[in-house]
Amino acid sequence: MAWLTAEFGRDVLNRAPVLPTAEFFPGPYEGSDEDIRSVIAQLCGYLDVAPNRLTIEIEPDDGEQAMVADLNLAHKSRSAAGHYRRENGRPVIAIDQRQAARPVALVATIAHELGHVRLLDEQRIPSDRRDHEPLTDLLTVYFGLGIFTANSAFNFSQSKRGWSYSRLGYLSEQMFGYALACYAHLRGETKPSWARHLATNPRAYLKQGLRYLGQNPPSM
């Protein structure tokens, strides 16, 4: 977080964190490709990325989840929900259309891929940096999108057909909780009102982190 502060400045911290509300994501949402592109455009604004820099690809649903459900199988997944690459001198963001059914995970995925644009496309870090994926997750927290990435880190669901769970991102719920505590600490917040939007586990880890930071303030 200290590195992100030095790299992007403290003005980012003065912005309101992005919440899963109509204030930050106005208009109807039905999960269409057009809706996904609209969310990408909104997130470009929150992450200071010019949309016209990007090439956007939406990868079609391959039907895997429906097949698993029809066969009444348990399902676990840690598949890549999005991709970043450079092609013809432009950053390309590819998003799995299946994410459209889970808007919070969709926002988390797009935020992570746009984080690659800020770090890799702007040549702030080399592509072979060992921790560049976790650092990209951390960037989403620094730019105020940590509620989405933390809430999507682990998802468990159960139905009459079976159970499934998925992991998204490269940080655990505990890591996201502590990162959010650092974010709140940098903003001078001891009881952030936005914490109510967090899922149970990340919210608990946030509170633990804030208690720790209150007793052991870092030199950031």
PDB file of C-alpha atoms in Angstrom:
ATOM      1  CA  MET A   1       0.000   0.000   0.000  1.00  0.00           C
ATOM      2  CA  ALA A   2       2.933   2.326   0.649  1.00  0.00           C
ATOM      3  CA  TRP A   3       4.219   1.568  -2.856  1.00  0.00           C
ATOM      4  CA  LEU A   4       0.809   2.334  -4.370  1.00  0.00           C
ATOM      5  CA  THR A   5       0.682   5.598  -2.442  1.00  0.00           C
ATOM      6  CA  ALA A   6       4.078   6.621  -3.812  1.00  0.00           C
ATOM      7  CA  GLU A   7       3.166   5.492  -7.334  1.00  0.00           C
ATOM      8  CA  PHE A   8      -0.337   6.952  -7.696  1.00  0.00           C
ATOM      9  CA  GLY A   9      -0.449   9.700  -5.052  1.00  0.00           C
ATOM     10  CA  ARG A  10      -2.736  10.314  -2.103  1.00  0.00           C
ATOM     11  CA  ASP A  11      -5.439  12.107  -4.092  1.00  0.00           C
ATOM     12  CA  VAL A  12      -6.836   8.680  -5.005  1.00  0.00           C
ATOM     13  CA  LEU A  13      -7.522   8.083  -1.312  1.00  0.00           C
ATOM     14  CA  ASN A  14      -9.650  11.228  -1.076  1.00  0.00           C
ATOM     15  CA  ARG A  15     -12.257   9.782  -3.430  1.00  0.00           C
ATOM     16  CA  ALA A  16     -15.301   8.008  -2.063  1.00  0.00           C
ATOM     17  CA  PRO A  17     -14.954   4.216  -2.234  1.00  0.00           C
ATOM     18  CA  VAL A  18     -17.058   2.641  -4.966  1.00  0.00           C
ATOM     19  CA  LEU A  19     -20.162   0.942  -3.543  1.00  0.00           C
ATOM     20  CA  PRO A  20     -22.579  -1.617  -5.043  1.00  0.00           C
ATOM     21  CA  THR A  21     -25.325   1.010  -5.304  1.00  0.00           C
ATOM     22  CA  ALA A  22     -27.188   2.841  -8.056  1.00  0.00           C
ATOM     23  CA  GLU A  23     -25.202   5.971  -7.237  1.00  0.00           C
ATOM     24  CA  PHE A  24     -22.056   4.360  -8.636  1.00  0.00           C
ATOM     25  CA  PHE A  25     -23.714   2.081 -11.219  1.00  0.00           C
ATOM     26  CA  PRO A  26     -26.804   3.904 -12.491  1.00  0.00           C
ATOM     27  CA  GLY A  27     -29.256   2.544 -15.006  1.00  0.00           C
ATOM     28  CA  PRO A  28     -30.747  -0.898 -15.646  1.00  0.00           C
ATOM     29  CA  TYR A  29     -28.591  -4.001 -15.833  1.00  0.00           C
ATOM     30  CA  GLU A  30     -29.645  -7.240 -17.523  1.00  0.00           C
ATOM     31  CA  GLY A  31     -26.261  -8.878 -18.124  1.00  0.00           C
ATOM     32  CA  SER A  32     -26.073  -8.277 -21.864  1.00  0.00           C
ATOM     33  CA  ASP A  33     -22.813  -7.701 -23.712  1.00  0.00           C
ATOM     34  CA  GLU A  34     -23.792  -4.038 -23.960  1.00  0.00           C
ATOM     35  CA  ASP A  35     -24.255  -3.948 -20.167  1.00  0.00           C
ATOM     36  CA  ILE A  36     -20.781  -5.447 -19.672  1.00  0.00           C
ATOM     37  CA  ARG A  37     -19.279  -2.784 -21.917  1.00  0.00           C
ATOM     38  CA  SER A  38     -21.140  -0.119 -19.960  1.00  0.00           C
ATOM     39  CA  VAL A  39     -19.710  -1.422 -16.673  1.00  0.00           C
ATOM     40  CA  ILE A  40     -16.230  -1.424 -18.203  1.00  0.00           C
ATOM     41  CA  ALA A  41     -16.670   2.222 -19.224  1.00  0.00           C
ATOM     42  CA  GLN A  42     -17.814   3.166 -15.712  1.00  0.00           C
ATOM     43  CA  LEU A  43     -14.876   1.377 -14.115  1.00  0.00           C
ATOM     44  CA  CYS A  44     -12.456   3.053 -16.504  1.00  0.00           C
ATOM     45  CA  GLY A  45     -13.545   6.308 -14.895  1.00  0.00           C
ATOM     46  CA  TYR A  46     -12.921   5.009 -11.378  1.00  0.00           C
ATOM     47  CA  LEU A  47      -9.485   3.650 -12.325  1.00  0.00           C
ATOM     48  CA  ASP A  48      -8.403   6.611 -14.484  1.00  0.00           C
ATOM     49  CA  VAL A  49      -8.164   4.597 -17.687  1.00  0.00           C
ATOM     50  CA  ALA A  50      -9.189   6.191 -20.989  1.00  0.00           C
ATOM     51  CA  PRO A  51     -11.726   3.782 -22.583  1.00  0.00           C
ATOM     52  CA  ASN A  52     -10.503   4.600 -26.082  1.00  0.00           C
ATOM     53  CA  ARG A  53      -7.137   3.052 -25.147  1.00  0.00           C
ATOM     54  CA  LEU A  54      -8.724  -0.377 -24.863  1.00  0.00           C
ATOM     55  CA  THR A  55      -9.847  -3.188 -27.076  1.00  0.00           C
ATOM     56  CA  ILE A  56     -12.694  -5.055 -25.363  1.00  0.00           C
ATOM     57  CA  GLU A  57     -13.459  -8.732 -25.991  1.00  0.00           C
ATOM     58  CA  ILE A  58     -16.379 -10.592 -24.415  1.00  0.00           C
ATOM     59  CA  GLU A  59     -15.862 -14.342 -24.462  1.00  0.00           C
ATOM     60  CA  PRO A  60     -19.088 -16.354 -24.989  1.00  0.00           C
ATOM     61  CA  ASP A  61     -20.525 -18.719 -22.405  1.00  0.00           C
ATOM     62  CA  ASP A  62     -19.341 -22.264 -23.190  1.00  0.00           C
ATOM     63  CA  GLY A  63     -22.219 -23.863 -21.240  1.00  0.00           C
ATOM     64  CA  GLU A  64     -19.974 -25.619 -18.702  1.00  0.00           C
ATOM     65  CA  GLN A  65     -21.915 -24.547 -15.615  1.00  0.00           C
ATOM     66  CA  ALA A  66     -25.272 -25.535 -17.116  1.00  0.00           C
ATOM     67  CA  MET A  67     -23.869 -28.946 -18.057  1.00  0.00           C
ATOM     68  CA  VAL A  68     -22.581 -29.512 -14.526  1.00  0.00           C
ATOM     69  CA  ALA A  69     -25.958 -28.558 -13.059  1.00  0.00           C
ATOM     70  CA  ASP A  70     -27.836 -30.906 -15.423  1.00  0.00           C
ATOM     71  CA  LEU A  71     -25.577 -33.805 -14.392  1.00  0.00           C
ATOM     72  CA  ASN A  72     -26.169 -33.046 -10.690  1.00  0.00           C
ATOM     73  CA  LEU A  73     -22.441 -32.764 -10.018  1.00  0.00           C
ATOM     74  CA  ALA A  74     -20.539 -30.810  -7.397  1.00  0.00           C
ATOM     75  CA  HIS A  75     -18.513 -28.102  -9.030  1.00  0.00           C
ATOM     76  CA  LYS A  76     -15.506 -26.079  -7.978  1.00  0.00           C
ATOM     77  CA  SER A  77     -13.733 -23.569 -10.098  1.00  0.00           C
ATOM     78  CA  ARG A  78     -10.826 -21.166 -10.071  1.00  0.00           C
ATOM     79  CA  SER A  79     -10.878 -20.362 -13.758  1.00  0.00           C
ATOM     80  CA  ALA A  80      -9.697 -17.095 -15.217  1.00  0.00           C
ATOM     81  CA  ALA A  81     -12.722 -14.824 -15.489  1.00  0.00           C
ATOM     82  CA  GLY A  82     -10.824 -12.205 -17.461  1.00  0.00           C
ATOM     83  CA  HIS A  83      -7.604 -11.696 -19.394  1.00  0.00           C
ATOM     84  CA  TYR A  84      -5.262  -8.846 -20.199  1.00  0.00           C
ATOM     85  CA  ARG A  85      -2.827  -8.775 -23.096  1.00  0.00           C
ATOM     86  CA  ARG A  86      -1.287  -6.341 -25.555  1.00  0.00           C
ATOM     87  CA  GLU A  87      -2.055  -6.680 -29.235  1.00  0.00           C
ATOM     88  CA  ASN A  88      -1.102  -4.305 -32.058  1.00  0.00           C
ATOM     89  CA  GLY A  89       0.192  -1.837 -29.506  1.00  0.00           C
ATOM     90  CA  ARG A  90      -3.075  -1.682 -27.541  1.00  0.00           C
ATOM     91  CA  PRO A  91      -4.189  -3.260 -24.259  1.00  0.00           C
ATOM     92  CA  VAL A  92      -6.879  -5.894 -24.748  1.00  0.00           C
ATOM     93  CA  ILE A  93      -9.345  -6.717 -21.963  1.00  0.00           C
ATOM     94  CA  ALA A  94     -11.244  -9.997 -22.381  1.00  0.00           C
ATOM     95  CA  ILE A  95     -14.155 -10.797 -20.042  1.00  0.00           C
ATOM     96  CA  ASP A  96     -15.946 -14.141 -19.672  1.00  0.00           C
ATOM     97  CA  GLN A  97     -19.638 -13.546 -20.438  1.00  0.00           C
ATOM     98  CA  ARG A  98     -20.609 -15.936 -17.630  1.00  0.00           C
ATOM     99  CA  GLN A  99     -19.517 -13.273 -15.144  1.00  0.00           C
ATOM    100  CA  ALA A 100     -22.491 -11.162 -16.218  1.00  0.00           C
ATOM    101  CA  ALA A 101     -24.768 -13.333 -14.048  1.00  0.00           C
ATOM    102  CA  ARG A 102     -22.793 -12.227 -10.958  1.00  0.00           C
ATOM    103  CA  PRO A 103     -22.519  -8.419 -11.146  1.00  0.00           C
ATOM    104  CA  VAL A 104     -20.246  -8.080  -8.101  1.00  0.00           C
ATOM    105  CA  ALA A 105     -17.809 -10.651  -9.506  1.00  0.00           C
ATOM    106  CA  LEU A 106     -18.057  -8.956 -12.902  1.00  0.00           C
ATOM    107  CA  VAL A 107     -16.979  -5.638 -11.389  1.00  0.00           C
ATOM    108  CA  ALA A 108     -14.164  -7.365  -9.496  1.00  0.00           C
ATOM    109  CA  THR A 109     -12.927  -9.078 -12.659  1.00  0.00           C
ATOM    110  CA  ILE A 110     -12.985  -5.908 -14.755  1.00  0.00           C
ATOM    111  CA  ALA A 111     -11.310  -3.896 -11.992  1.00  0.00           C
ATOM    112  CA  HIS A 112      -8.487  -6.439 -11.822  1.00  0.00           C
ATOM    113  CA  GLU A 113      -7.940  -6.423 -15.588  1.00  0.00           C
ATOM    114  CA  LEU A 114      -7.959  -2.620 -15.685  1.00  0.00           C
ATOM    115  CA  GLY A 115      -5.419  -2.768 -12.870  1.00  0.00           C
ATOM    116  CA  HIS A 116      -3.136  -4.586 -15.308  1.00  0.00           C
ATOM    117  CA  VAL A 117      -3.525  -1.652 -17.669  1.00  0.00           C
ATOM    118  CA  ARG A 118      -2.412   0.775 -14.946  1.00  0.00           C
ATOM    119  CA  LEU A 119       0.547  -1.370 -13.883  1.00  0.00           C
ATOM    120  CA  LEU A 120       1.720  -3.204 -17.011  1.00  0.00           C
ATOM    121  CA  ASP A 121       0.551  -1.103 -19.923  1.00  0.00           C
ATOM    122  CA  GLU A 122       1.884   2.042 -18.219  1.00  0.00           C
ATOM    123  CA  GLN A 123       5.138   0.164 -17.544  1.00  0.00           C
ATOM    124  CA  ARG A 124       5.051   0.744 -13.800  1.00  0.00           C
ATOM    125  CA  ILE A 125       6.136  -2.854 -13.205  1.00  0.00           C
ATOM    126  CA  PRO A 126       7.666  -5.557 -15.459  1.00  0.00           C
ATOM    127  CA  SER A 127       5.393  -8.352 -16.648  1.00  0.00           C
ATOM    128  CA  ASP A 128       7.649 -10.966 -15.038  1.00  0.00           C
ATOM    129  CA  ARG A 129       7.412  -9.439 -11.575  1.00  0.00           C
ATOM    130  CA  ARG A 130       6.695 -12.396  -9.294  1.00  0.00           C
ATOM    131  CA  ASP A 131       3.915 -10.776  -7.292  1.00  0.00           C
ATOM    132  CA  HIS A 132       2.275  -8.739 -10.037  1.00  0.00           C
ATOM    133  CA  GLU A 133      -1.088 -10.544  -9.803  1.00  0.00           C
ATOM    134  CA  PRO A 134      -1.539 -10.024  -6.021  1.00  0.00           C
ATOM    135  CA  LEU A 135      -0.295  -6.449  -6.469  1.00  0.00           C
ATOM    136  CA  THR A 136      -2.991  -5.929  -9.100  1.00  0.00           C
ATOM    137  CA  ASP A 137      -5.637  -7.134  -6.630  1.00  0.00           C
ATOM    138  CA  LEU A 138      -4.201  -4.718  -4.084  1.00  0.00           C
ATOM    139  CA  LEU A 139      -4.470  -1.872  -6.585  1.00  0.00           C
ATOM    140  CA  THR A 140      -8.240  -2.438  -6.770  1.00  0.00           C
ATOM    141  CA  VAL A 141      -8.396  -1.807  -3.026  1.00  0.00           C
ATOM    142  CA  TYR A 142      -6.295   1.345  -3.294  1.00  0.00           C
ATOM    143  CA  PHE A 143      -8.575   2.742  -6.012  1.00  0.00           C
ATOM    144  CA  GLY A 144     -11.673   2.166  -3.877  1.00  0.00           C
ATOM    145  CA  LEU A 145     -13.000  -1.033  -5.450  1.00  0.00           C
ATOM    146  CA  GLY A 146     -11.990  -3.385  -2.649  1.00  0.00           C
ATOM    147  CA  ILE A 147     -15.575  -4.122  -1.611  1.00  0.00           C
ATOM    148  CA  PHE A 148     -16.127  -5.910  -4.912  1.00  0.00           C
ATOM    149  CA  THR A 149     -12.839  -7.798  -5.038  1.00  0.00           C
ATOM    150  CA  ALA A 150     -13.065  -8.827  -1.368  1.00  0.00           C
ATOM    151  CA  ASN A 151     -16.670 -10.015  -1.684  1.00  0.00           C
ATOM    152  CA  SER A 152     -15.741 -12.064  -4.758  1.00  0.00           C
ATOM    153  CA  ALA A 153     -12.648 -13.725  -3.289  1.00  0.00           C
ATOM    154  CA  PHE A 154     -14.693 -16.742  -2.203  1.00  0.00           C
ATOM    155  CA  ASN A 155     -18.222 -17.704  -3.209  1.00  0.00           C
ATOM    156  CA  PHE A 156     -20.128 -20.751  -1.988  1.00  0.00           C
ATOM    157  CA  SER A 157     -23.545 -21.701  -3.280  1.00  0.00           C
ATOM    158  CA  GLN A 158     -25.843 -24.642  -2.754  1.00  0.00           C
ATOM    159  CA  SER A 159     -28.985 -25.781  -4.507  1.00  0.00           C
ATOM    160  CA  LYS A 160     -31.125 -28.880  -4.869  1.00  0.00           C
ATOM    161  CA  ARG A 161     -28.758 -30.024  -7.599  1.00  0.00           C
ATOM    162  CA  GLY A 162     -25.615 -29.846  -5.492  1.00  0.00           C
ATOM    163  CA  TRP A 163     -23.039 -27.355  -4.294  1.00  0.00           C
ATOM    164  CA  SER A 164     -20.387 -25.238  -5.869  1.00  0.00           C
ATOM    165  CA  TYR A 165     -17.730 -22.792  -4.842  1.00  0.00           C
ATOM    166  CA  SER A 166     -15.450 -20.497  -6.709  1.00  0.00           C
ATOM    167  CA  ARG A 167     -12.423 -18.364  -5.941  1.00  0.00           C
ATOM    168  CA  LEU A 168     -11.735 -15.157  -7.757  1.00  0.00           C
ATOM    169  CA  GLY A 169      -8.531 -13.175  -7.598  1.00  0.00           C
ATOM    170  CA  TYR A 170      -5.147 -13.782  -6.015  1.00  0.00           C
ATOM    171  CA  LEU A 171      -5.656 -12.568  -2.443  1.00  0.00           C
ATOM    172  CA  SER A 172      -7.558 -14.475   0.228  1.00  0.00           C
ATOM    173  CA  GLU A 173     -10.460 -13.035   2.213  1.00  0.00           C
ATOM    174  CA  GLN A 174      -8.060 -12.476   5.114  1.00  0.00           C
ATOM    175  CA  MET A 175      -5.632 -10.580   2.890  1.00  0.00           C
ATOM    176  CA  PHE A 176      -8.402  -8.448   1.415  1.00  0.00           C
ATOM    177  CA  GLY A 177      -9.710  -7.692   4.913  1.00  0.00           C
ATOM    178  CA  TYR A 178      -6.305  -6.483   6.068  1.00  0.00           C
ATOM    179  CA  ALA A 179      -5.765  -4.549   2.814  1.00  0.00           C
ATOM    180  CA  LEU A 180      -9.086  -2.798   3.375  1.00  0.00           C
ATOM    181  CA  ALA A 181      -8.002  -2.023   6.940  1.00  0.00           C
ATOM    182  CA  CYS A 182      -4.838  -0.405   5.564  1.00  0.00           C
ATOM    183  CA  TYR A 183      -6.967   1.501   3.056  1.00  0.00           C
ATOM    184  CA  ALA A 184      -9.267   2.775   5.818  1.00  0.00           C
ATOM    185  CA  HIS A 185      -6.269   3.638   8.008  1.00  0.00           C
ATOM    186  CA  LEU A 186      -4.697   5.664   5.199  1.00  0.00           C
ATOM    187  CA  ARG A 187      -8.004   7.522   4.846  1.00  0.00           C
ATOM    188  CA  GLY A 188      -8.154   8.238   8.570  1.00  0.00           C
ATOM    189  CA  GLU A 189     -11.204   6.005   9.118  1.00  0.00           C
ATOM    190  CA  THR A 190     -11.580   3.955  12.282  1.00  0.00           C
ATOM    191  CA  LYS A 191     -15.181   2.845  11.686  1.00  0.00           C
ATOM    192  CA  PRO A 192     -15.762   3.119   7.933  1.00  0.00           C
ATOM    193  CA  SER A 193     -19.456   3.264   7.039  1.00  0.00           C
ATOM    194  CA  TRP A 194     -18.781   1.416   3.775  1.00  0.00           C
ATOM    195  CA  ALA A 195     -17.871  -1.721   5.734  1.00  0.00           C
ATOM    196  CA  ARG A 196     -21.570  -2.651   5.874  1.00  0.00           C
ATOM    197  CA  HIS A 197     -21.357  -3.580   2.195  1.00  0.00           C
ATOM    198  CA  LEU A 198     -18.746  -6.270   2.870  1.00  0.00           C
ATOM    199  CA  ALA A 199     -19.546  -9.942   3.216  1.00  0.00           C
ATOM    200  CA  THR A 200     -19.264 -11.434   6.720  1.00  0.00           C
ATOM    201  CA  ASN A 201     -15.717 -12.790   6.506  1.00  0.00           C
ATOM    202  CA  PRO A 202     -13.972  -9.807   4.869  1.00  0.00           C
ATOM    203  CA  ARG A 203     -15.809  -7.463   7.255  1.00  0.00           C
ATOM    204  CA  ALA A 204     -14.582  -9.421  10.273  1.00  0.00           C
ATOM    205  CA  TYR A 205     -10.996  -9.384   8.962  1.00  0.00           C
ATOM    206  CA  LEU A 206     -11.299  -5.651   8.296  1.00  0.00           C
ATOM    207  CA  LYS A 207     -12.293  -5.024  11.916  1.00  0.00           C
ATOM    208  CA  GLN A 208      -9.402  -7.169  13.188  1.00  0.00           C
ATOM    209  CA  GLY A 209      -7.013  -5.292  10.941  1.00  0.00           C
ATOM    210  CA  LEU A 210      -8.254  -1.907  12.117  1.00  0.00           C
ATOM    211  CA  ARG A 211      -7.786  -2.930  15.755  1.00  0.00           C
ATOM    212  CA  TYR A 212      -4.252  -4.053  14.986  1.00  0.00           C
ATOM    213  CA  LEU A 213      -3.387  -0.896  13.068  1.00  0.00           C
ATOM    214  CA  GLY A 214      -4.817   1.230  15.845  1.00  0.00           C
ATOM    215  CA  GLN A 215      -2.348  -0.369  18.250  1.00  0.00           C
ATOM    216  CA  ASN A 216       0.534  -0.646  15.759  1.00  0.00           C
ATOM    217  CA  PRO A 217       0.265   2.254  13.296  1.00  0.00           C
ATOM    218  CA  PRO A 218       2.470   1.771  10.232  1.00  0.00           C
ATOM    219  CA  SER A 219       4.748   4.515   8.943  1.00  0.00           C
ATOM    220  CA  MET A 220       2.873   5.143   5.695  1.00  0.00           C
TER     221      MET A 220
END
